[in-house]
mmCIF file with all atom_site columns, C-alpha atoms in Angstrom:
data_model
loop_
_atom_site.group_PDB
_atom_site.id
_atom_site.type_symbol
_atom_site.label_atom_id
_atom_site.label_alt_id
_atom_site.label_comp_id
_atom_site.label_asym_id
_atom_site.label_entity_id
_atom_site.label_seq_id
_atom_site.pdbx_PDB_ins_code
_atom_site.Cartn_x
_atom_site.Cartn_y
_atom_site.Cartn_z
_atom_site.occupancy
_atom_site.B_iso_or_equiv
_atom_site.pdbx_formal_charge
_atom_site.auth_seq_id
_atom_site.auth_comp_id
_atom_site.auth_asym_id
_atom_site.auth_atom_id
_atom_site.pdbx_PDB_model_num
ATOM 1   C CA . MET A 1 1   ? 172.808 -137.797 -9.480  1.00 0.00 ? 81  MET A CA 1
ATOM 2   C CA . SER A 1 2   ? 170.984 -138.947 -12.978 1.00 0.00 ? 82  SER A CA 1
ATOM 3   C CA . ARG A 1 3   ? 168.182 -136.754 -13.865 1.00 0.00 ? 83  ARG A CA 1
ATOM 4   C CA . THR A 1 4   ? 167.366 -138.431 -17.093 1.00 0.00 ? 84  THR A CA 1
ATOM 5   C CA . LEU A 1 5   ? 164.544 -137.908 -19.774 1.00 0.00 ? 85  LEU A CA 1
ATOM 6   C CA . VAL A 1 6   ? 164.144 -140.082 -22.668 1.00 0.00 ? 86  VAL A CA 1
ATOM 7   C CA . LEU A 1 7   ? 161.567 -138.771 -25.540 1.00 0.00 ? 87  LEU A CA 1
ATOM 8   C CA . VAL A 1 8   ? 160.606 -141.311 -28.073 1.00 0.00 ? 88  VAL A CA 1
ATOM 9   C CA . ARG A 1 9   ? 158.264 -140.672 -31.025 1.00 0.00 ? 89  ARG A CA 1
ATOM 10  C CA . HIS A 1 10  ? 156.088 -144.000 -31.853 1.00 0.00 ? 90  HIS A CA 1
ATOM 11  C CA . GLY A 1 11  ? 157.087 -146.265 -34.507 1.00 0.00 ? 91  GLY A CA 1
ATOM 12  C CA . GLN A 1 12  ? 155.356 -145.868 -37.956 1.00 0.00 ? 92  GLN A CA 1
ATOM 13  C CA . SER A 1 13  ? 151.580 -146.067 -37.786 1.00 0.00 ? 93  SER A CA 1
ATOM 14  C CA . GLU A 1 14  ? 149.327 -147.454 -40.445 1.00 0.00 ? 94  GLU A CA 1
ATOM 15  C CA . TRP A 1 15  ? 148.139 -143.809 -41.243 1.00 0.00 ? 95  TRP A CA 1
ATOM 16  C CA . ASN A 1 16  ? 151.652 -142.712 -41.708 1.00 0.00 ? 96  ASN A CA 1
ATOM 17  C CA . LEU A 1 17  ? 152.266 -145.412 -44.207 1.00 0.00 ? 97  LEU A CA 1
ATOM 18  C CA . LYS A 1 18  ? 149.028 -144.193 -46.160 1.00 0.00 ? 98  LYS A CA 1
ATOM 19  C CA . ASN A 1 19  ? 150.038 -140.655 -45.971 1.00 0.00 ? 99  ASN A CA 1
ATOM 20  C CA . LEU A 1 20  ? 146.921 -139.786 -43.859 1.00 0.00 ? 100 LEU A CA 1
ATOM 21  C CA . PHE A 1 21  ? 146.482 -136.893 -41.108 1.00 0.00 ? 101 PHE A CA 1
ATOM 22  C CA . THR A 1 22  ? 146.127 -138.954 -37.822 1.00 0.00 ? 102 THR A CA 1
ATOM 23  C CA . GLY A 1 23  ? 146.031 -136.654 -35.130 1.00 0.00 ? 103 GLY A CA 1
ATOM 24  C CA . TRP A 1 24  ? 143.733 -138.118 -32.320 1.00 0.00 ? 104 TRP A CA 1
ATOM 25  C CA . ARG A 1 25  ? 142.510 -140.889 -34.274 1.00 0.00 ? 105 ARG A CA 1
ATOM 26  C CA . ASP A 1 26  ? 143.553 -144.190 -32.594 1.00 0.00 ? 106 ASP A CA 1
ATOM 27  C CA . VAL A 1 27  ? 145.577 -146.161 -35.187 1.00 0.00 ? 107 VAL A CA 1
ATOM 28  C CA . ASP A 1 28  ? 147.824 -148.813 -34.609 1.00 0.00 ? 108 ASP A CA 1
ATOM 29  C CA . LEU A 1 29  ? 151.395 -149.499 -35.631 1.00 0.00 ? 109 LEU A CA 1
ATOM 30  C CA . THR A 1 30  ? 152.691 -151.080 -39.058 1.00 0.00 ? 110 THR A CA 1
ATOM 31  C CA . GLU A 1 31  ? 155.141 -153.872 -39.004 1.00 0.00 ? 111 GLU A CA 1
ATOM 32  C CA . GLN A 1 32  ? 157.846 -151.561 -39.526 1.00 0.00 ? 112 GLN A CA 1
ATOM 33  C CA . GLY A 1 33  ? 156.600 -149.366 -36.601 1.00 0.00 ? 113 GLY A CA 1
ATOM 34  C CA . HIS A 1 34  ? 156.652 -152.275 -34.169 1.00 0.00 ? 114 HIS A CA 1
ATOM 35  C CA . ALA A 1 35  ? 160.262 -152.991 -35.350 1.00 0.00 ? 115 ALA A CA 1
ATOM 36  C CA . GLU A 1 36  ? 161.249 -149.374 -35.060 1.00 0.00 ? 116 GLU A CA 1
ATOM 37  C CA . ALA A 1 37  ? 159.967 -149.359 -31.286 1.00 0.00 ? 117 ALA A CA 1
ATOM 38  C CA . LYS A 1 38  ? 161.713 -152.673 -30.499 1.00 0.00 ? 118 LYS A CA 1
ATOM 39  C CA . ALA A 1 39  ? 164.913 -151.356 -31.968 1.00 0.00 ? 119 ALA A CA 1
ATOM 40  C CA . ALA A 1 40  ? 164.584 -148.120 -29.798 1.00 0.00 ? 120 ALA A CA 1
ATOM 41  C CA . GLY A 1 41  ? 164.498 -150.502 -26.652 1.00 0.00 ? 121 GLY A CA 1
ATOM 42  C CA . GLN A 1 42  ? 167.413 -152.397 -27.800 1.00 0.00 ? 122 GLN A CA 1
ATOM 43  C CA . LYS A 1 43  ? 169.372 -149.003 -28.323 1.00 0.00 ? 123 LYS A CA 1
ATOM 44  C CA . LEU A 1 44  ? 168.569 -148.146 -24.763 1.00 0.00 ? 124 LEU A CA 1
ATOM 45  C CA . LYS A 1 45  ? 169.191 -151.611 -23.552 1.00 0.00 ? 125 LYS A CA 1
ATOM 46  C CA . ALA A 1 46  ? 172.577 -151.450 -24.866 1.00 0.00 ? 126 ALA A CA 1
ATOM 47  C CA . ARG A 1 47  ? 173.160 -148.348 -22.835 1.00 0.00 ? 127 ARG A CA 1
ATOM 48  C CA . GLY A 1 48  ? 172.111 -149.848 -19.735 1.00 0.00 ? 128 GLY A CA 1
ATOM 49  C CA . VAL A 1 49  ? 169.054 -147.563 -19.269 1.00 0.00 ? 129 VAL A CA 1
ATOM 50  C CA . LYS A 1 50  ? 166.627 -148.547 -16.600 1.00 0.00 ? 130 LYS A CA 1
ATOM 51  C CA . PHE A 1 51  ? 163.521 -146.278 -16.123 1.00 0.00 ? 131 PHE A CA 1
ATOM 52  C CA . ASP A 1 52  ? 161.829 -145.378 -12.970 1.00 0.00 ? 132 ASP A CA 1
ATOM 53  C CA . ILE A 1 53  ? 158.443 -144.602 -14.741 1.00 0.00 ? 133 ILE A CA 1
ATOM 54  C CA . ALA A 1 54  ? 157.000 -144.251 -18.202 1.00 0.00 ? 134 ALA A CA 1
ATOM 55  C CA . PHE A 1 55  ? 154.592 -141.973 -19.549 1.00 0.00 ? 135 PHE A CA 1
ATOM 56  C CA . THR A 1 56  ? 152.790 -142.224 -22.899 1.00 0.00 ? 136 THR A CA 1
ATOM 57  C CA . SER A 1 57  ? 149.670 -140.889 -24.675 1.00 0.00 ? 137 SER A CA 1
ATOM 58  C CA . ALA A 1 58  ? 145.987 -142.248 -24.416 1.00 0.00 ? 138 ALA A CA 1
ATOM 59  C CA . LEU A 1 59  ? 146.668 -143.417 -28.321 1.00 0.00 ? 139 LEU A CA 1
ATOM 60  C CA . ILE A 1 60  ? 147.533 -147.193 -29.058 1.00 0.00 ? 140 ILE A CA 1
ATOM 61  C CA . ARG A 1 61  ? 150.427 -146.406 -31.432 1.00 0.00 ? 141 ARG A CA 1
ATOM 62  C CA . ALA A 1 62  ? 152.441 -144.311 -28.653 1.00 0.00 ? 142 ALA A CA 1
ATOM 63  C CA . GLN A 1 63  ? 151.186 -146.972 -25.867 1.00 0.00 ? 143 GLN A CA 1
ATOM 64  C CA . LYS A 1 64  ? 152.532 -149.969 -27.966 1.00 0.00 ? 144 LYS A CA 1
ATOM 65  C CA . THR A 1 65  ? 155.905 -148.316 -28.594 1.00 0.00 ? 145 THR A CA 1
ATOM 66  C CA . CYS A 1 66  ? 156.224 -147.595 -24.690 1.00 0.00 ? 146 CYS A CA 1
ATOM 67  C CA . GLN A 1 67  ? 155.503 -151.350 -24.140 1.00 0.00 ? 147 GLN A CA 1
ATOM 68  C CA . HIS A 1 68  ? 158.057 -152.660 -26.795 1.00 0.00 ? 148 HIS A CA 1
ATOM 69  C CA . ILE A 1 69  ? 160.823 -150.296 -25.094 1.00 0.00 ? 149 ILE A CA 1
ATOM 70  C CA . LEU A 1 70  ? 159.996 -151.590 -21.796 1.00 0.00 ? 150 LEU A CA 1
ATOM 71  C CA . ASP A 1 71  ? 160.016 -154.984 -22.834 1.00 0.00 ? 151 ASP A CA 1
ATOM 72  C CA . ALA A 1 72  ? 163.413 -154.459 -24.590 1.00 0.00 ? 152 ALA A CA 1
ATOM 73  C CA . VAL A 1 73  ? 165.132 -153.114 -21.228 1.00 0.00 ? 153 VAL A CA 1
ATOM 74  C CA . GLY A 1 74  ? 163.583 -155.927 -19.170 1.00 0.00 ? 154 GLY A CA 1
ATOM 75  C CA . GLN A 1 75  ? 160.978 -153.602 -17.318 1.00 0.00 ? 155 GLN A CA 1
ATOM 76  C CA . SER A 1 76  ? 157.548 -154.830 -18.980 1.00 0.00 ? 156 SER A CA 1
ATOM 77  C CA . ASP A 1 77  ? 155.682 -154.178 -15.627 1.00 0.00 ? 157 ASP A CA 1
ATOM 78  C CA . LEU A 1 78  ? 156.929 -150.861 -14.923 1.00 0.00 ? 158 LEU A CA 1
ATOM 79  C CA . LYS A 1 79  ? 154.417 -148.217 -13.974 1.00 0.00 ? 159 LYS A CA 1
ATOM 80  C CA . THR A 1 80  ? 153.129 -146.515 -16.879 1.00 0.00 ? 160 THR A CA 1
ATOM 81  C CA . ILE A 1 81  ? 151.024 -143.210 -17.150 1.00 0.00 ? 161 ILE A CA 1
ATOM 82  C CA . ARG A 1 82  ? 148.804 -142.995 -19.856 1.00 0.00 ? 162 ARG A CA 1
ATOM 83  C CA . ASP A 1 83  ? 147.408 -139.421 -20.402 1.00 0.00 ? 163 ASP A CA 1
ATOM 84  C CA . GLN A 1 84  ? 145.833 -137.603 -23.473 1.00 0.00 ? 164 GLN A CA 1
ATOM 85  C CA . ALA A 1 85  ? 147.814 -134.558 -22.435 1.00 0.00 ? 165 ALA A CA 1
ATOM 86  C CA . LEU A 1 86  ? 150.528 -136.202 -24.545 1.00 0.00 ? 166 LEU A CA 1
ATOM 87  C CA . ASN A 1 87  ? 148.244 -137.008 -27.298 1.00 0.00 ? 167 ASN A CA 1
ATOM 88  C CA . GLU A 1 88  ? 149.366 -135.857 -31.006 1.00 0.00 ? 168 GLU A CA 1
ATOM 89  C CA . ARG A 1 89  ? 148.222 -132.519 -32.413 1.00 0.00 ? 169 ARG A CA 1
ATOM 90  C CA . ASP A 1 90  ? 144.519 -132.615 -33.203 1.00 0.00 ? 170 ASP A CA 1
ATOM 91  C CA . TYR A 1 91  ? 144.321 -132.123 -36.804 1.00 0.00 ? 171 TYR A CA 1
ATOM 92  C CA . GLY A 1 92  ? 140.552 -131.449 -36.659 1.00 0.00 ? 172 GLY A CA 1
ATOM 93  C CA . ASP A 1 93  ? 138.845 -131.563 -40.072 1.00 0.00 ? 173 ASP A CA 1
ATOM 94  C CA . LEU A 1 94  ? 141.912 -132.837 -41.581 1.00 0.00 ? 174 LEU A CA 1
ATOM 95  C CA . SER A 1 95  ? 141.957 -136.029 -39.616 1.00 0.00 ? 175 SER A CA 1
ATOM 96  C CA . GLY A 1 96  ? 141.611 -139.126 -41.684 1.00 0.00 ? 176 GLY A CA 1
ATOM 97  C CA . LEU A 1 97  ? 142.412 -137.253 -44.802 1.00 0.00 ? 177 LEU A CA 1
ATOM 98  C CA . ASN A 1 98  ? 144.947 -138.045 -47.395 1.00 0.00 ? 178 ASN A CA 1
ATOM 99  C CA . LYS A 1 99  ? 147.380 -135.500 -47.600 1.00 0.00 ? 179 LYS A CA 1
ATOM 100 C CA . ASP A 1 100 ? 147.193 -135.133 -51.326 1.00 0.00 ? 180 ASP A CA 1
ATOM 101 C CA . ASP A 1 101 ? 143.482 -134.864 -51.192 1.00 0.00 ? 181 ASP A CA 1
ATOM 102 C CA . ALA A 1 102 ? 143.407 -132.157 -48.456 1.00 0.00 ? 182 ALA A CA 1
ATOM 103 C CA . ARG A 1 103 ? 145.860 -130.256 -50.857 1.00 0.00 ? 183 ARG A CA 1
ATOM 104 C CA . LYS A 1 104 ? 143.396 -130.442 -53.592 1.00 0.00 ? 184 LYS A CA 1
ATOM 105 C CA . LYS A 1 105 ? 140.543 -129.551 -51.418 1.00 0.00 ? 185 LYS A CA 1
ATOM 106 C CA . TRP A 1 106 ? 142.196 -126.378 -49.540 1.00 0.00 ? 186 TRP A CA 1
ATOM 107 C CA . GLY A 1 107 ? 145.215 -125.543 -51.595 1.00 0.00 ? 187 GLY A CA 1
ATOM 108 C CA . GLU A 1 108 ? 148.824 -126.621 -51.251 1.00 0.00 ? 188 GLU A CA 1
ATOM 109 C CA . GLU A 1 109 ? 149.788 -123.391 -49.701 1.00 0.00 ? 189 GLU A CA 1
ATOM 110 C CA . GLN A 1 110 ? 147.030 -123.407 -47.062 1.00 0.00 ? 190 GLN A CA 1
ATOM 111 C CA . VAL A 1 111 ? 147.807 -126.986 -45.929 1.00 0.00 ? 191 VAL A CA 1
ATOM 112 C CA . HIS A 1 112 ? 151.303 -126.302 -45.702 1.00 0.00 ? 192 HIS A CA 1
ATOM 113 C CA . VAL A 1 113 ? 150.492 -123.386 -43.374 1.00 0.00 ? 193 VAL A CA 1
ATOM 114 C CA . TRP A 1 114 ? 148.454 -125.716 -41.330 1.00 0.00 ? 194 TRP A CA 1
ATOM 115 C CA . ARG A 1 115 ? 151.172 -128.280 -41.174 1.00 0.00 ? 195 ARG A CA 1
ATOM 116 C CA . ARG A 1 116 ? 154.198 -126.235 -40.686 1.00 0.00 ? 196 ARG A CA 1
ATOM 117 C CA . SER A 1 117 ? 153.243 -122.938 -38.900 1.00 0.00 ? 197 SER A CA 1
ATOM 118 C CA . TYR A 1 118 ? 153.398 -122.601 -35.054 1.00 0.00 ? 198 TYR A CA 1
ATOM 119 C CA . ASP A 1 119 ? 150.354 -120.819 -34.429 1.00 0.00 ? 199 ASP A CA 1
ATOM 120 C CA . VAL A 1 120 ? 147.776 -121.501 -37.117 1.00 0.00 ? 200 VAL A CA 1
ATOM 121 C CA . SER A 1 121 ? 145.228 -124.252 -36.623 1.00 0.00 ? 201 SER A CA 1
ATOM 122 C CA . PRO A 1 122 ? 143.340 -126.289 -39.086 1.00 0.00 ? 202 PRO A CA 1
ATOM 123 C CA . PRO A 1 123 ? 139.403 -126.123 -38.889 1.00 0.00 ? 203 PRO A CA 1
ATOM 124 C CA . ALA A 1 124 ? 138.285 -127.528 -35.465 1.00 0.00 ? 204 ALA A CA 1
ATOM 125 C CA . GLY A 1 125 ? 141.766 -128.552 -34.661 1.00 0.00 ? 205 GLY A CA 1
ATOM 126 C CA . GLU A 1 126 ? 144.826 -127.549 -32.870 1.00 0.00 ? 206 GLU A CA 1
ATOM 127 C CA . SER A 1 127 ? 148.153 -125.596 -33.882 1.00 0.00 ? 207 SER A CA 1
ATOM 128 C CA . LEU A 1 128 ? 151.360 -126.673 -32.379 1.00 0.00 ? 208 LEU A CA 1
ATOM 129 C CA . LYS A 1 129 ? 151.104 -123.778 -30.195 1.00 0.00 ? 209 LYS A CA 1
ATOM 130 C CA . ASP A 1 130 ? 147.694 -125.159 -28.754 1.00 0.00 ? 210 ASP A CA 1
ATOM 131 C CA . THR A 1 131 ? 149.513 -128.618 -28.452 1.00 0.00 ? 211 THR A CA 1
ATOM 132 C CA . GLY A 1 132 ? 152.259 -126.864 -26.226 1.00 0.00 ? 212 GLY A CA 1
ATOM 133 C CA . ALA A 1 133 ? 149.610 -125.239 -24.202 1.00 0.00 ? 213 ALA A CA 1
ATOM 134 C CA . ARG A 1 134 ? 148.533 -128.818 -22.826 1.00 0.00 ? 214 ARG A CA 1
ATOM 135 C CA . VAL A 1 135 ? 151.835 -130.621 -23.098 1.00 0.00 ? 215 VAL A CA 1
ATOM 136 C CA . TRP A 1 136 ? 154.127 -128.167 -21.360 1.00 0.00 ? 216 TRP A CA 1
ATOM 137 C CA . PRO A 1 137 ? 152.046 -127.793 -18.103 1.00 0.00 ? 217 PRO A CA 1
ATOM 138 C CA . TYR A 1 138 ? 151.473 -131.538 -17.775 1.00 0.00 ? 218 TYR A CA 1
ATOM 139 C CA . TYR A 1 139 ? 155.213 -131.891 -18.141 1.00 0.00 ? 219 TYR A CA 1
ATOM 140 C CA . LEU A 1 140 ? 155.985 -129.574 -15.549 1.00 0.00 ? 220 LEU A CA 1
ATOM 141 C CA . HIS A 1 141 ? 153.434 -130.757 -13.031 1.00 0.00 ? 221 HIS A CA 1
ATOM 142 C CA . ASP A 1 142 ? 153.520 -134.558 -13.707 1.00 0.00 ? 222 ASP A CA 1
ATOM 143 C CA . LEU A 1 143 ? 156.841 -135.501 -15.522 1.00 0.00 ? 223 LEU A CA 1
ATOM 144 C CA . GLN A 1 144 ? 159.504 -133.047 -14.401 1.00 0.00 ? 224 GLN A CA 1
ATOM 145 C CA . PRO A 1 145 ? 159.150 -133.889 -10.647 1.00 0.00 ? 225 PRO A CA 1
ATOM 146 C CA . HIS A 1 146 ? 160.203 -137.478 -11.257 1.00 0.00 ? 226 HIS A CA 1
ATOM 147 C CA . VAL A 1 147 ? 163.319 -136.270 -13.487 1.00 0.00 ? 227 VAL A CA 1
ATOM 148 C CA . LEU A 1 148 ? 164.320 -133.706 -10.852 1.00 0.00 ? 228 LEU A CA 1
ATOM 149 C CA . ARG A 1 149 ? 164.317 -136.370 -7.968  1.00 0.00 ? 229 ARG A CA 1
ATOM 150 C CA . GLY A 1 150 ? 166.948 -138.351 -9.918  1.00 0.00 ? 230 GLY A CA 1
ATOM 151 C CA . GLY A 1 151 ? 164.737 -140.589 -12.022 1.00 0.00 ? 231 GLY A CA 1
ATOM 152 C CA . THR A 1 152 ? 164.958 -141.808 -15.520 1.00 0.00 ? 232 THR A CA 1
ATOM 153 C CA . VAL A 1 153 ? 161.676 -141.252 -17.274 1.00 0.00 ? 233 VAL A CA 1
ATOM 154 C CA . LEU A 1 154 ? 160.456 -142.539 -20.472 1.00 0.00 ? 234 LEU A CA 1
ATOM 155 C CA . VAL A 1 155 ? 157.957 -140.421 -22.535 1.00 0.00 ? 235 VAL A CA 1
ATOM 156 C CA . ALA A 1 156 ? 156.757 -142.486 -25.576 1.00 0.00 ? 236 ALA A CA 1
ATOM 157 C CA . ALA A 1 157 ? 154.403 -139.867 -27.485 1.00 0.00 ? 237 ALA A CA 1
ATOM 158 C CA . HIS A 1 158 ? 153.848 -138.158 -30.884 1.00 0.00 ? 238 HIS A CA 1
ATOM 159 C CA . GLY A 1 159 ? 155.750 -135.880 -33.452 1.00 0.00 ? 239 GLY A CA 1
ATOM 160 C CA . ASN A 1 160 ? 153.983 -132.660 -32.434 1.00 0.00 ? 240 ASN A CA 1
ATOM 161 C CA . SER A 1 161 ? 153.538 -133.251 -28.700 1.00 0.00 ? 241 SER A CA 1
ATOM 162 C CA . LEU A 1 162 ? 157.422 -134.191 -28.366 1.00 0.00 ? 242 LEU A CA 1
ATOM 163 C CA . ARG A 1 163 ? 158.188 -130.925 -30.768 1.00 0.00 ? 243 ARG A CA 1
ATOM 164 C CA . ALA A 1 164 ? 156.261 -128.919 -27.929 1.00 0.00 ? 244 ALA A CA 1
ATOM 165 C CA . LEU A 1 165 ? 158.425 -130.469 -25.207 1.00 0.00 ? 245 LEU A CA 1
ATOM 166 C CA . ILE A 1 166 ? 161.591 -130.110 -27.141 1.00 0.00 ? 246 ILE A CA 1
ATOM 167 C CA . MET A 1 167 ? 160.858 -126.364 -28.051 1.00 0.00 ? 247 MET A CA 1
ATOM 168 C CA . ALA A 1 168 ? 160.496 -125.517 -24.418 1.00 0.00 ? 248 ALA A CA 1
ATOM 169 C CA . LEU A 1 169 ? 163.677 -127.575 -23.370 1.00 0.00 ? 249 LEU A CA 1
ATOM 170 C CA . ASP A 1 170 ? 165.664 -126.357 -25.997 1.00 0.00 ? 250 ASP A CA 1
ATOM 171 C CA . GLY A 1 171 ? 164.656 -122.836 -25.848 1.00 0.00 ? 251 GLY A CA 1
ATOM 172 C CA . LYS A 1 172 ? 163.583 -122.881 -29.630 1.00 0.00 ? 252 LYS A CA 1
ATOM 173 C CA . SER A 1 173 ? 161.309 -120.446 -31.318 1.00 0.00 ? 253 SER A CA 1
ATOM 174 C CA . GLY A 1 174 ? 158.071 -121.246 -32.928 1.00 0.00 ? 254 GLY A CA 1
ATOM 175 C CA . GLU A 1 175 ? 159.839 -120.878 -36.431 1.00 0.00 ? 255 GLU A CA 1
ATOM 176 C CA . GLU A 1 176 ? 162.581 -123.206 -35.501 1.00 0.00 ? 256 GLU A CA 1
ATOM 177 C CA . ILE A 1 177 ? 160.523 -126.053 -33.867 1.00 0.00 ? 257 ILE A CA 1
ATOM 178 C CA . VAL A 1 178 ? 158.166 -126.455 -36.791 1.00 0.00 ? 258 VAL A CA 1
ATOM 179 C CA . LYS A 1 179 ? 161.422 -127.233 -38.912 1.00 0.00 ? 259 LYS A CA 1
ATOM 180 C CA . LEU A 1 180 ? 162.535 -129.898 -36.522 1.00 0.00 ? 260 LEU A CA 1
ATOM 181 C CA . GLU A 1 181 ? 162.273 -133.582 -37.840 1.00 0.00 ? 261 GLU A CA 1
ATOM 182 C CA . LEU A 1 182 ? 161.694 -136.177 -35.560 1.00 0.00 ? 262 LEU A CA 1
ATOM 183 C CA . GLY A 1 183 ? 162.118 -139.586 -36.840 1.00 0.00 ? 263 GLY A CA 1
ATOM 184 C CA . THR A 1 184 ? 159.782 -142.580 -35.728 1.00 0.00 ? 264 THR A CA 1
ATOM 185 C CA . GLY A 1 185 ? 161.318 -144.674 -32.942 1.00 0.00 ? 265 GLY A CA 1
ATOM 186 C CA . VAL A 1 186 ? 164.554 -142.444 -32.613 1.00 0.00 ? 266 VAL A CA 1
ATOM 187 C CA . PRO A 1 187 ? 165.365 -141.801 -28.731 1.00 0.00 ? 267 PRO A CA 1
ATOM 188 C CA . VAL A 1 188 ? 166.402 -138.447 -27.668 1.00 0.00 ? 268 VAL A CA 1
ATOM 189 C CA . ILE A 1 189 ? 167.946 -138.715 -24.308 1.00 0.00 ? 269 ILE A CA 1
ATOM 190 C CA . TYR A 1 190 ? 168.202 -135.421 -22.325 1.00 0.00 ? 270 TYR A CA 1
ATOM 191 C CA . GLU A 1 191 ? 170.141 -135.154 -18.881 1.00 0.00 ? 271 GLU A CA 1
ATOM 192 C CA . LEU A 1 192 ? 168.814 -132.146 -16.724 1.00 0.00 ? 272 LEU A CA 1
ATOM 193 C CA . ASN A 1 193 ? 170.481 -130.009 -14.099 1.00 0.00 ? 273 ASN A CA 1
ATOM 194 C CA . ALA A 1 194 ? 169.080 -129.670 -10.647 1.00 0.00 ? 274 ALA A CA 1
ATOM 195 C CA . ASP A 1 195 ? 167.358 -126.313 -11.671 1.00 0.00 ? 275 ASP A CA 1
ATOM 196 C CA . SER A 1 196 ? 165.542 -128.118 -14.619 1.00 0.00 ? 276 SER A CA 1
ATOM 197 C CA . THR A 1 197 ? 167.864 -126.737 -17.265 1.00 0.00 ? 277 THR A CA 1
ATOM 198 C CA . VAL A 1 198 ? 169.421 -129.164 -20.089 1.00 0.00 ? 278 VAL A CA 1
ATOM 199 C CA . ALA A 1 199 ? 172.897 -130.422 -19.208 1.00 0.00 ? 279 ALA A CA 1
ATOM 200 C CA . SER A 1 200 ? 173.136 -132.357 -22.260 1.00 0.00 ? 280 SER A CA 1
ATOM 201 C CA . LYS A 1 201 ? 171.126 -133.984 -25.222 1.00 0.00 ? 281 LYS A CA 1
ATOM 202 C CA . GLU A 1 202 ? 171.777 -136.832 -27.346 1.00 0.00 ? 282 GLU A CA 1
ATOM 203 C CA . VAL A 1 203 ? 169.716 -138.289 -30.229 1.00 0.00 ? 283 VAL A CA 1
ATOM 204 C CA . LEU A 1 204 ? 170.342 -141.880 -31.070 1.00 0.00 ? 284 LEU A CA 1
ATOM 205 C CA . ASP A 1 205 ? 169.659 -141.957 -34.616 1.00 0.00 ? 285 ASP A CA 1
ATOM 206 C CA . ASP A 1 206 ? 172.576 -143.841 -35.914 1.00 0.00 ? 286 ASP A CA 1
#
């Protein structure tokens, strides 16, 4: 029985390109981002992947990535659940700011701590730990049951919401997970055992 979970970070967004903190701001994909999402779909099509259900966030950059992938594998009308539980980490007062401007305002060291620590949150925002506190219960309650029934599930989401999932799936520490770089539009394929542990993991980053 196949128990497959496919994680994909959205393609490049307009604010990724402009070096802005995005968080929960609803920003579209760039041309490159659309191309990355379509390429992810083609990689999965080449593997013969067919999904039983798809999950994405409440944000358009993830939703469009999800749709490009489903279009590529010939499943444009597949049932897709959109939920803010899968949204990017909320950067609070940093949202919409240029990262260089934020460093000038708060200092390079402080901004680095906010970006790359596990449990320190920016003003009015979330830490990665906070993000995991909403993502992981949602995974356990809503996503995992589909996988354990033998399904193939697509999750198109964001760098930090996916880091939170990968941290739990891979058994990584907070210190380890903040160092993980997730490429835009790169599929990560997990096969799970019947007891929900990871049987295998493959990153299609060629």
